[in-house]
């Protein structure tokens, strides 16, 4: 049974007995993350939605420590390679690819495209922000929206295959707030959602209960995960 672990902000890990995949692994420097980088014991793939520091996070360090493959847009993947990641897999929005753990489709997201300076002074190049539609082992379908505004083409993203679990930003200011994220659930028509990208910093303070209330009123499920919490998919 695959599990989903939440590290706070937009950082997640999907894992089964064969594969470990991180998405936007913002661990170091994440004020709500309950684990340290040194606590991570396995990583095969790192999916990165965009080059902002709160999403790129420890991707390069995970790639180096575990010889993991970074999956990101062409621009960001190439930059990661230039920074020492031995294995990268470039994609672009709209494209899908089969990996050992399942299928990944890169989806559009509406957000900033810059990069934040890293400790060594290097800055990721401009890179298109994306989301990920992940079909884990041909059965479970997850959607990580990345940082994004609400957009009506979420209807297309949710059309086929049906999304089991949608990970949606609700923190407002830099992307969807609770109202738009609840609307996103209507567009996606996913079975269940997990709110993310909130209460990490003051600028993205948001009430997950208010979001859950709106989602459930629409007849869909919402699971509020605490940082460090793990659920079965
Ligand atoms: Ni961002
Ligand atoms: Mn962000």
XYZ file of N, CA, C and O in Angstrom, residues 39 105 123 215:
16
model
N 17.322 12.891 8.576
C 16.357 11.839 8.931
C 15.842 11.088 7.699
O 15.219 10.030 7.828
N 2.420 13.206 -15.389
C 2.104 14.192 -16.415
C 2.333 15.570 -15.820
O 1.899 15.846 -14.693
N 21.550 31.159 -8.779
C 20.107 31.381 -8.905
C 19.556 30.520 -10.043
O 20.109 30.550 -11.148
N -15.328 22.506 0.901
C -15.159 21.308 0.062
C -16.235 20.278 0.394
O -16.875 19.701 -0.493
